[in-house]
mmCIF file of C-alpha atoms in Angstrom:
data_model
loop_
_atom_site.group_PDB
_atom_site.id
_atom_site.type_symbol
_atom_site.label_atom_id
_atom_site.label_comp_id
_atom_site.label_asym_id
_atom_site.label_seq_id
_atom_site.Cartn_x
_atom_site.Cartn_y
_atom_site.Cartn_z
ATOM 1 C CA UNK A 1 51.886 20.218 -15.239
ATOM 2 C CA UNK A 2 48.797 22.210 -15.200
ATOM 3 C CA UNK A 3 47.350 23.869 -11.986
ATOM 4 C CA UNK A 4 45.176 21.172 -9.668
ATOM 5 C CA UNK A 5 41.627 21.209 -10.031
ATOM 6 C CA UNK A 6 41.179 20.954 -6.056
ATOM 7 C CA UNK A 7 37.589 21.375 -6.616
ATOM 8 C CA UNK A 8 37.259 17.681 -8.402
ATOM 9 C CA UNK A 9 39.682 16.486 -5.712
ATOM 10 C CA UNK A 10 38.239 17.512 -2.827
ATOM 11 C CA UNK A 11 34.920 17.067 -3.926
ATOM 12 C CA UNK A 12 33.700 13.905 -2.057
ATOM 13 C CA UNK A 13 34.298 15.954 1.347
ATOM 14 C CA UNK A 14 31.013 17.839 0.478
ATOM 15 C CA UNK A 15 29.032 14.703 -1.203
ATOM 16 C CA UNK A 16 25.841 13.908 0.662
ATOM 17 C CA UNK A 17 24.419 9.561 0.532
ATOM 18 C CA UNK A 18 20.420 11.297 -0.176
ATOM 19 C CA UNK A 19 20.281 14.850 -1.195
ATOM 20 C CA UNK A 20 16.818 14.051 -2.697
ATOM 21 C CA UNK A 21 13.086 14.937 -1.164
ATOM 22 C CA UNK A 22 10.519 12.397 -1.377
ATOM 23 C CA UNK A 23 8.809 12.282 -5.124
ATOM 24 C CA UNK A 24 5.476 13.260 -6.237
ATOM 25 C CA UNK A 25 3.804 10.195 -7.634
ATOM 26 C CA UNK A 26 1.612 7.446 -7.384
ATOM 27 C CA UNK A 27 3.461 4.941 -5.100
ATOM 28 C CA UNK A 28 2.643 1.365 -3.925
ATOM 29 C CA UNK A 29 1.202 0.587 -0.402
ATOM 30 C CA UNK A 30 0.508 -2.805 0.369
ATOM 31 C CA UNK A 31 -1.633 -5.560 -1.992
ATOM 32 C CA UNK A 32 -5.682 -5.138 -1.355
ATOM 33 C CA UNK A 33 -6.079 -8.501 0.431
ATOM 34 C CA UNK A 34 -3.855 -7.635 3.656
ATOM 35 C CA UNK A 35 -6.523 -4.351 4.560
ATOM 36 C CA UNK A 36 -9.209 -5.732 5.993
ATOM 37 C CA UNK A 37 -12.819 -4.267 6.299
ATOM 38 C CA UNK A 38 -12.475 -1.979 9.450
ATOM 39 C CA UNK A 39 -9.145 -2.413 9.719
ATOM 40 C CA UNK A 40 -6.522 0.336 10.834
ATOM 41 C CA UNK A 41 -2.617 0.047 10.041
ATOM 42 C CA UNK A 42 0.376 2.723 10.665
ATOM 43 C CA UNK A 43 2.320 2.629 7.599
ATOM 44 C CA UNK A 44 5.739 4.720 7.485
ATOM 45 C CA UNK A 45 6.728 5.201 3.946
ATOM 46 C CA UNK A 46 7.133 8.644 2.293
ATOM 47 C CA UNK A 47 9.035 10.331 4.645
ATOM 48 C CA UNK A 48 6.436 9.960 7.997
ATOM 49 C CA UNK A 49 3.721 7.551 9.150
ATOM 50 C CA UNK A 50 0.502 7.675 8.043
ATOM 51 C CA UNK A 51 -2.703 5.653 8.703
ATOM 52 C CA UNK A 52 -4.003 3.204 6.661
ATOM 53 C CA UNK A 53 -7.604 2.085 6.889
ATOM 54 C CA UNK A 54 -10.249 0.596 4.683
ATOM 55 C CA UNK A 55 -13.984 1.925 5.737
ATOM 56 C CA UNK A 56 -17.219 -0.822 6.076
ATOM 57 C CA UNK A 57 -17.888 0.039 2.243
ATOM 58 C CA UNK A 58 -14.001 -1.098 1.542
ATOM 59 C CA UNK A 59 -13.055 2.119 0.614
ATOM 60 C CA UNK A 60 -8.826 2.924 0.990
ATOM 61 C CA UNK A 61 -8.560 6.072 3.260
ATOM 62 C CA UNK A 62 -4.285 6.814 4.238
ATOM 63 C CA UNK A 63 -4.340 10.053 6.040
ATOM 64 C CA UNK A 64 -2.276 11.995 8.727
ATOM 65 C CA UNK A 65 -1.472 10.208 12.117
ATOM 66 C CA UNK A 66 -2.318 13.419 14.019
ATOM 67 C CA UNK A 67 -6.492 14.494 14.835
ATOM 68 C CA UNK A 68 -6.351 18.398 13.753
ATOM 69 C CA UNK A 69 -8.792 18.786 17.516
ATOM 70 C CA UNK A 70 -5.971 18.460 20.228
ATOM 71 C CA UNK A 71 -3.109 16.043 17.905
ATOM 72 C CA UNK A 72 -4.454 12.651 19.735
ATOM 73 C CA UNK A 73 -2.658 9.428 16.851
ATOM 74 C CA UNK A 74 -5.720 8.000 15.153
ATOM 75 C CA UNK A 75 -3.827 4.645 14.462
ATOM 76 C CA UNK A 76 -3.453 4.142 18.063
ATOM 77 C CA UNK A 77 -6.759 3.808 19.455
ATOM 78 C CA UNK A 78 -9.157 5.383 16.232
ATOM 79 C CA UNK A 79 -11.800 2.510 15.215
ATOM 80 C CA UNK A 80 -13.608 2.580 11.524
ATOM 81 C CA UNK A 81 -16.952 3.796 11.954
ATOM 82 C CA UNK A 82 -18.566 3.641 8.622
ATOM 83 C CA UNK A 83 -17.437 5.241 5.868
ATOM 84 C CA UNK A 84 -14.773 6.981 8.878
ATOM 85 C CA UNK A 85 -11.777 7.015 11.162
ATOM 86 C CA UNK A 86 -12.829 7.927 14.512
ATOM 87 C CA UNK A 87 -10.249 9.435 16.974
ATOM 88 C CA UNK A 88 -10.064 8.000 19.753
ATOM 89 C CA UNK A 89 -9.440 11.259 22.044
ATOM 90 C CA UNK A 90 -13.249 13.135 21.755
ATOM 91 C CA UNK A 91 -14.561 10.683 18.444
ATOM 92 C CA UNK A 92 -14.240 13.380 15.627
ATOM 93 C CA UNK A 93 -14.919 11.457 12.247
ATOM 94 C CA UNK A 94 -12.924 11.705 9.232
ATOM 95 C CA UNK A 95 -13.633 10.582 5.578
ATOM 96 C CA UNK A 96 -11.197 8.997 3.366
ATOM 97 C CA UNK A 97 -10.652 12.450 1.795
ATOM 98 C CA UNK A 98 -9.644 13.966 5.209
ATOM 99 C CA UNK A 99 -13.258 15.591 5.370
ATOM 100 C CA UNK A 100 -14.358 15.745 9.288
ATOM 101 C CA UNK A 101 -17.845 14.403 8.874
ATOM 102 C CA UNK A 102 -18.812 14.374 12.934
ATOM 103 C CA UNK A 103 -18.109 16.074 15.823
ATOM 104 C CA UNK A 104 -20.741 14.358 18.589
ATOM 105 C CA UNK A 105 -20.781 17.318 21.153
ATOM 106 C CA UNK A 106 -20.684 20.973 20.481
ATOM 107 C CA UNK A 107 -22.994 23.029 18.976
ATOM 108 C CA UNK A 108 -20.843 25.427 17.010
ATOM 109 C CA UNK A 109 -18.320 23.778 15.074
ATOM 110 C CA UNK A 110 -14.820 25.405 13.691
ATOM 111 C CA UNK A 111 -16.110 27.135 10.013
ATOM 112 C CA UNK A 112 -13.624 25.768 8.427
ATOM 113 C CA UNK A 113 -15.211 22.143 7.988
ATOM 114 C CA UNK A 114 -17.482 23.190 5.912
ATOM 115 C CA UNK A 115 -15.542 24.360 3.329
ATOM 116 C CA UNK A 116 -12.556 21.866 2.831
ATOM 117 C CA UNK A 117 -10.697 19.161 4.343
ATOM 118 C CA UNK A 118 -9.028 19.465 7.521
ATOM 119 C CA UNK A 119 -7.053 16.102 7.430
ATOM 120 C CA UNK A 120 -4.679 15.475 4.986
ATOM 121 C CA UNK A 121 -5.749 12.135 2.932
ATOM 122 C CA UNK A 122 -4.005 10.689 0.244
ATOM 123 C CA UNK A 123 -5.780 9.968 -2.950
ATOM 124 C CA UNK A 124 -6.088 6.474 -3.102
ATOM 125 C CA UNK A 125 -6.659 3.418 -5.764
ATOM 126 C CA UNK A 126 -7.039 -0.313 -5.821
ATOM 127 C CA UNK A 127 -5.466 -1.322 -9.129
ATOM 128 C CA UNK A 128 -3.446 -4.514 -9.836
ATOM 129 C CA UNK A 129 -4.366 -6.181 -7.008
ATOM 130 C CA UNK A 130 -2.796 -3.553 -4.785
ATOM 131 C CA UNK A 131 -3.127 0.083 -3.194
ATOM 132 C CA UNK A 132 -1.811 2.754 -4.240
ATOM 133 C CA UNK A 133 -1.561 6.936 -3.055
ATOM 134 C CA UNK A 134 -0.439 9.688 -5.333
ATOM 135 C CA UNK A 135 1.608 11.710 -3.333
ATOM 136 C CA UNK A 136 2.769 15.573 -3.350
ATOM 137 C CA UNK A 137 4.050 17.831 -0.683
ATOM 138 C CA UNK A 138 1.554 20.673 -1.766
ATOM 139 C CA UNK A 139 -1.302 18.522 -1.618
ATOM 140 C CA UNK A 140 -2.086 18.454 -5.302
ATOM 141 C CA UNK A 141 -4.252 16.094 -7.203
ATOM 142 C CA UNK A 142 -3.198 13.742 -9.647
ATOM 143 C CA UNK A 143 -1.596 14.763 -12.417
ATOM 144 C CA UNK A 144 -1.938 11.206 -14.224
ATOM 145 C CA UNK A 145 -3.322 8.213 -14.090
ATOM 146 C CA UNK A 146 -1.703 4.538 -13.692
ATOM 147 C CA UNK A 147 -1.918 2.934 -16.327
ATOM 148 C CA UNK A 148 -3.061 -0.754 -17.629
ATOM 149 C CA UNK A 149 -1.188 -3.554 -17.577
ATOM 150 C CA UNK A 150 -2.184 -6.808 -19.444
ATOM 151 C CA UNK A 151 -0.462 -8.815 -17.256
ATOM 152 C CA UNK A 152 -1.891 -7.476 -14.200
ATOM 153 C CA UNK A 153 -5.626 -7.080 -14.757
ATOM 154 C CA UNK A 154 -6.405 -9.085 -17.801
ATOM 155 C CA UNK A 155 -7.106 -12.773 -17.980
ATOM 156 C CA UNK A 156 -4.718 -15.143 -20.187
ATOM 157 C CA UNK A 157 -2.103 -14.574 -17.482
ATOM 158 C CA UNK A 158 -0.037 -16.420 -14.422
ATOM 159 C CA UNK A 159 2.438 -15.840 -12.426
ATOM 160 C CA UNK A 160 2.822 -15.571 -8.541
ATOM 161 C CA UNK A 161 6.437 -14.737 -7.991
ATOM 162 C CA UNK A 162 6.975 -11.733 -6.064
ATOM 163 C CA UNK A 163 9.584 -10.119 -4.010
ATOM 164 C CA UNK A 164 10.232 -7.168 -1.863
ATOM 165 C CA UNK A 165 14.110 -6.003 -1.082
ATOM 166 C CA UNK A 166 14.799 -2.953 1.629
ATOM 167 C CA UNK A 167 17.681 -0.728 0.216
ATOM 168 C CA UNK A 168 19.568 2.065 1.567
ATOM 169 C CA UNK A 169 19.310 5.026 -0.616
ATOM 170 C CA UNK A 170 16.930 7.330 -2.057
ATOM 171 C CA UNK A 171 14.676 5.904 -5.076
ATOM 172 C CA UNK A 172 16.144 8.317 -7.861
ATOM 173 C CA UNK A 173 19.516 6.311 -7.021
ATOM 174 C CA UNK A 174 17.611 2.726 -7.440
ATOM 175 C CA UNK A 175 15.847 3.874 -10.913
ATOM 176 C CA UNK A 176 19.167 4.815 -12.422
ATOM 177 C CA UNK A 177 20.246 1.547 -13.269
ATOM 178 C CA UNK A 178 17.900 1.384 -15.699
ATOM 179 C CA UNK A 179 19.683 3.905 -18.276
ATOM 180 C CA UNK A 180 23.019 2.798 -16.777
ATOM 181 C CA UNK A 181 23.838 0.429 -19.842
ATOM 182 C CA UNK A 182 27.468 0.355 -18.606
ATOM 183 C CA UNK A 183 26.872 -1.600 -15.470
ATOM 184 C CA UNK A 184 24.917 -4.791 -17.015
ATOM 185 C CA UNK A 185 28.852 -5.355 -18.130
ATOM 186 C CA UNK A 186 31.065 -4.956 -15.543
ATOM 187 C CA UNK A 187 28.594 -5.484 -12.102
ATOM 188 C CA UNK A 188 26.409 -7.749 -13.160
ATOM 189 C CA UNK A 189 29.018 -9.360 -15.826
ATOM 190 C CA UNK A 190 27.122 -9.240 -18.818
ATOM 191 C CA UNK A 191 28.599 -10.565 -22.020
ATOM 192 C CA UNK A 192 28.620 -6.524 -23.554
ATOM 193 C CA UNK A 193 27.014 -3.382 -22.985
ATOM 194 C CA UNK A 194 23.762 -4.125 -24.742
ATOM 195 C CA UNK A 195 22.239 -1.333 -27.123
ATOM 196 C CA UNK A 196 19.641 0.957 -25.883
ATOM 197 C CA UNK A 197 17.358 3.732 -27.073
ATOM 198 C CA UNK A 198 15.424 5.454 -24.612
ATOM 199 C CA UNK A 199 12.829 8.119 -24.695
ATOM 200 C CA UNK A 200 11.511 10.660 -22.286
ATOM 201 C CA UNK A 201 7.922 11.983 -22.289
ATOM 202 C CA UNK A 202 6.538 13.992 -19.975
ATOM 203 C CA UNK A 203 5.708 11.798 -16.838
ATOM 204 C CA UNK A 204 7.328 8.500 -18.531
ATOM 205 C CA UNK A 205 10.281 6.789 -19.865
ATOM 206 C CA UNK A 206 10.734 4.309 -22.782
ATOM 207 C CA UNK A 207 13.875 1.783 -22.499
ATOM 208 C CA UNK A 208 14.890 -0.708 -25.644
ATOM 209 C CA UNK A 209 17.276 -2.772 -24.884
ATOM 210 C CA UNK A 210 19.209 -4.784 -27.175
ATOM 211 C CA UNK A 211 17.200 -4.443 -30.153
ATOM 212 C CA UNK A 212 13.465 -5.850 -28.386
ATOM 213 C CA UNK A 213 15.166 -8.059 -25.618
ATOM 214 C CA UNK A 214 14.609 -5.908 -22.681
ATOM 215 C CA UNK A 215 11.467 -3.187 -23.094
ATOM 216 C CA UNK A 216 10.114 -1.322 -20.799
ATOM 217 C CA UNK A 217 8.137 2.392 -19.446
ATOM 218 C CA UNK A 218 8.712 4.105 -16.287
ATOM 219 C CA UNK A 219 5.372 5.637 -14.881
ATOM 220 C CA UNK A 220 6.722 8.496 -12.499
ATOM 221 C CA UNK A 221 8.986 7.092 -10.227
ATOM 222 C CA UNK A 222 6.765 4.606 -8.520
ATOM 223 C CA UNK A 223 6.045 1.841 -11.482
ATOM 224 C CA UNK A 224 8.441 0.379 -14.160
ATOM 225 C CA UNK A 225 7.116 -2.554 -16.384
ATOM 226 C CA UNK A 226 9.355 -4.333 -18.374
ATOM 227 C CA UNK A 227 8.900 -7.006 -21.011
ATOM 228 C CA UNK A 228 11.525 -9.376 -21.294
ATOM 229 C CA UNK A 229 11.835 -11.684 -24.546
ATOM 230 C CA UNK A 230 12.824 -14.997 -26.047
ATOM 231 C CA UNK A 231 12.858 -16.953 -28.661
ATOM 232 C CA UNK A 232 9.073 -15.443 -29.012
ATOM 233 C CA UNK A 233 8.485 -15.585 -25.096
ATOM 234 C CA UNK A 234 7.820 -13.052 -23.215
ATOM 235 C CA UNK A 235 7.849 -12.718 -18.952
ATOM 236 C CA UNK A 236 6.959 -9.196 -17.405
ATOM 237 C CA UNK A 237 8.634 -7.810 -14.419
ATOM 238 C CA UNK A 238 6.582 -5.192 -12.353
ATOM 239 C CA UNK A 239 8.701 -3.053 -9.999
ATOM 240 C CA UNK A 240 6.776 -0.680 -7.759
ATOM 241 C CA UNK A 241 9.820 0.375 -5.255
ATOM 242 C CA UNK A 242 8.435 2.827 -2.246
ATOM 243 C CA UNK A 243 10.540 5.762 -0.901
ATOM 244 C CA UNK A 244 10.480 4.591 2.853
ATOM 245 C CA UNK A 245 12.520 7.199 4.633
ATOM 246 C CA UNK A 246 14.738 10.189 2.750
ATOM 247 C CA UNK A 247 17.431 7.537 2.623
ATOM 248 C CA UNK A 248 15.690 4.298 2.840
ATOM 249 C CA UNK A 249 13.291 2.665 -0.297
ATOM 250 C CA UNK A 250 11.990 -0.556 -0.343
ATOM 251 C CA UNK A 251 11.982 -2.389 -3.611
ATOM 252 C CA UNK A 252 8.999 -4.282 -4.665
ATOM 253 C CA UNK A 253 8.686 -6.946 -8.100
ATOM 254 C CA UNK A 254 5.803 -9.265 -9.362
ATOM 255 C CA UNK A 255 6.873 -11.789 -11.919
ATOM 256 C CA UNK A 256 4.049 -12.588 -14.833
ATOM 257 C CA UNK A 257 3.826 -14.319 -17.586
ATOM 258 C CA UNK A 258 1.203 -15.895 -20.181
ATOM 259 C CA UNK A 259 0.143 -18.693 -19.274
ATOM 260 C CA UNK A 260 1.960 -21.110 -21.728
ATOM 261 C CA UNK A 261 0.631 -24.046 -19.611
ATOM 262 C CA UNK A 262 2.487 -26.270 -17.476
ATOM 263 C CA UNK A 263 5.225 -28.914 -18.938
ATOM 264 C CA UNK A 264 4.971 -26.357 -22.445
ATOM 265 C CA UNK A 265 8.710 -25.048 -24.162
ATOM 266 C CA UNK A 266 7.583 -21.550 -23.232
ATOM 267 C CA UNK A 267 6.335 -22.327 -19.989
ATOM 268 C CA UNK A 268 10.055 -23.550 -19.216
ATOM 269 C CA UNK A 269 11.484 -19.954 -21.091
ATOM 270 C CA UNK A 270 8.920 -17.619 -19.421
ATOM 271 C CA UNK A 271 10.811 -19.238 -16.082
ATOM 272 C CA UNK A 272 14.360 -19.150 -17.029
ATOM 273 C CA UNK A 273 13.337 -14.983 -18.081
ATOM 274 C CA UNK A 274 12.195 -14.449 -14.898
ATOM 275 C CA UNK A 275 14.718 -16.304 -12.711
ATOM 276 C CA UNK A 276 17.055 -14.340 -15.161
ATOM 277 C CA UNK A 277 15.537 -11.250 -13.985
ATOM 278 C CA UNK A 278 15.188 -11.721 -10.290
ATOM 279 C CA UNK A 279 18.893 -13.262 -9.696
ATOM 280 C CA UNK A 280 21.601 -16.146 -11.589
ATOM 281 C CA UNK A 281 19.570 -18.010 -14.218
ATOM 282 C CA UNK A 282 20.739 -22.057 -14.511
ATOM 283 C CA UNK A 283 23.740 -21.479 -16.767
ATOM 284 C CA UNK A 284 24.242 -17.862 -16.818
ATOM 285 C CA UNK A 285 27.429 -16.528 -15.769
ATOM 286 C CA UNK A 286 26.044 -12.946 -14.936
ATOM 287 C CA UNK A 287 24.461 -11.960 -11.515
ATOM 288 C CA UNK A 288 21.469 -10.839 -10.933
ATOM 289 C CA UNK A 289 20.483 -7.647 -8.812
ATOM 290 C CA UNK A 290 20.109 -9.009 -6.147
ATOM 291 C CA UNK A 291 23.503 -10.140 -5.092
ATOM 292 C CA UNK A 292 25.544 -6.765 -6.473
ATOM 293 C CA UNK A 293 23.351 -4.040 -7.139
ATOM 294 C CA UNK A 294 22.497 -3.254 -2.886
ATOM 295 C CA UNK A 295 26.205 -3.863 -2.513
ATOM 296 C CA UNK A 296 26.692 -0.515 -4.614
ATOM 297 C CA UNK A 297 23.305 1.564 -3.389
ATOM 298 C CA UNK A 298 24.188 1.159 0.060
ATOM 299 C CA UNK A 299 27.139 2.432 0.448
ATOM 300 C CA UNK A 300 27.555 4.521 -3.037
ATOM 301 C CA UNK A 301 26.753 8.460 -2.815
ATOM 302 C CA UNK A 302 25.346 10.320 -5.321
ATOM 303 C CA UNK A 303 28.063 12.817 -7.386
ATOM 304 C CA UNK A 304 25.614 15.886 -8.882
ATOM 305 C CA UNK A 305 28.430 16.572 -11.433
ATOM 306 C CA UNK A 306 30.003 13.079 -12.263
ATOM 307 C CA UNK A 307 32.220 12.591 -15.010
ATOM 308 C CA UNK A 308 31.066 10.850 -17.846
ATOM 309 C CA UNK A 309 31.980 9.504 -21.083
ATOM 310 C CA UNK A 310 30.747 8.028 -24.564
ATOM 311 C CA UNK A 311 29.975 4.334 -23.158
ATOM 312 C CA UNK A 312 27.523 5.469 -20.343
ATOM 313 C CA UNK A 313 23.788 5.694 -21.133
ATOM 314 C CA UNK A 314 21.737 9.119 -20.887
ATOM 315 C CA UNK A 315 22.448 9.333 -16.951
ATOM 316 C CA UNK A 316 21.816 13.187 -17.052
ATOM 317 C CA UNK A 317 18.441 13.730 -19.340
ATOM 318 C CA UNK A 318 17.031 10.879 -16.870
ATOM 319 C CA UNK A 319 18.202 13.031 -14.077
ATOM 320 C CA UNK A 320 16.766 15.868 -15.880
ATOM 321 C CA UNK A 321 13.615 13.883 -16.447
ATOM 322 C CA UNK A 322 13.355 12.720 -13.077
ATOM 323 C CA UNK A 323 13.736 16.376 -11.472
ATOM 324 C CA UNK A 324 9.984 17.322 -13.296
ATOM 325 C CA UNK A 325 9.161 14.725 -9.628
ATOM 326 C CA UNK A 326 10.373 16.924 -6.975
ATOM 327 C CA UNK A 327 8.398 19.620 -6.433
ATOM 328 C CA UNK A 328 9.549 20.855 -2.801
ATOM 329 C CA UNK A 329 13.096 20.635 -0.994
ATOM 330 C CA UNK A 330 16.623 22.586 -2.326
ATOM 331 C CA UNK A 331 16.805 21.032 -5.795
ATOM 332 C CA UNK A 332 20.527 23.061 -6.134
ATOM 333 C CA UNK A 333 22.430 19.255 -4.921
ATOM 334 C CA UNK A 334 21.246 17.117 -7.997
#
């Protein structure tokens, strides 16, 4: 017997659940119709609390909570005034880009307010009937834009089914399932390990599983669009997970398909495809993520040096691709 590899045997003592920073990218905040004109709301995500508001003209702002003046919390007593959010303490006002637009007293303002935004805000857009923000730990501008999703933006599609589930792990761990094809057989009970082709290009990952049965794209860490096709009928799962804290995420999904018409064979197949995505469809033995994946996600630890075999998917390539979204923090453990 050769020399024992104690490092391998004892590695679990030093493993962490989530050694990842908050990643850079576009992230879902809420549905547009949930934020009314003039409303202010405190939101926890992206590793901290934020203040979300909608101006009188309908523009969305998402800001750091604490006023640059003397640190009052804008989400407790603050007010929307025109296009700005007003601090309750001394009524300093800030627009959706974080520029100070009004100080109702004093004749000499700090010179910096003429040169730059002084309240951190996140670039915000409304798309797919949702509010999205761009997060970068060093406040850099967006390096790509959200894609066009016909199922969410064009006529001729239907489906109001959606779900939201808390998960006690980091967003990278959740998304890694997308390239872990072996677990579909052993955790979900699928008939076999599906063949798959994966391509990584810039901020996009492309997956074709089982010869076109599941075809999807991921756009950075915060948006995935998967098309499931059976008997010529397709249904779409749009996934938009939010990083809440370093060790907590919120999975969100919407399910859409072409408006095949009530009572048609195609509509029945589309419904079964959606059922399959979210849980166990009638007549199927495989389990949906809701019933099995959370058991693993909520209790696992991250192994930065996994022992992989030839049946595993491109997990290391995926991790290398995902690392581009970490612009800050200690990356030596991932």
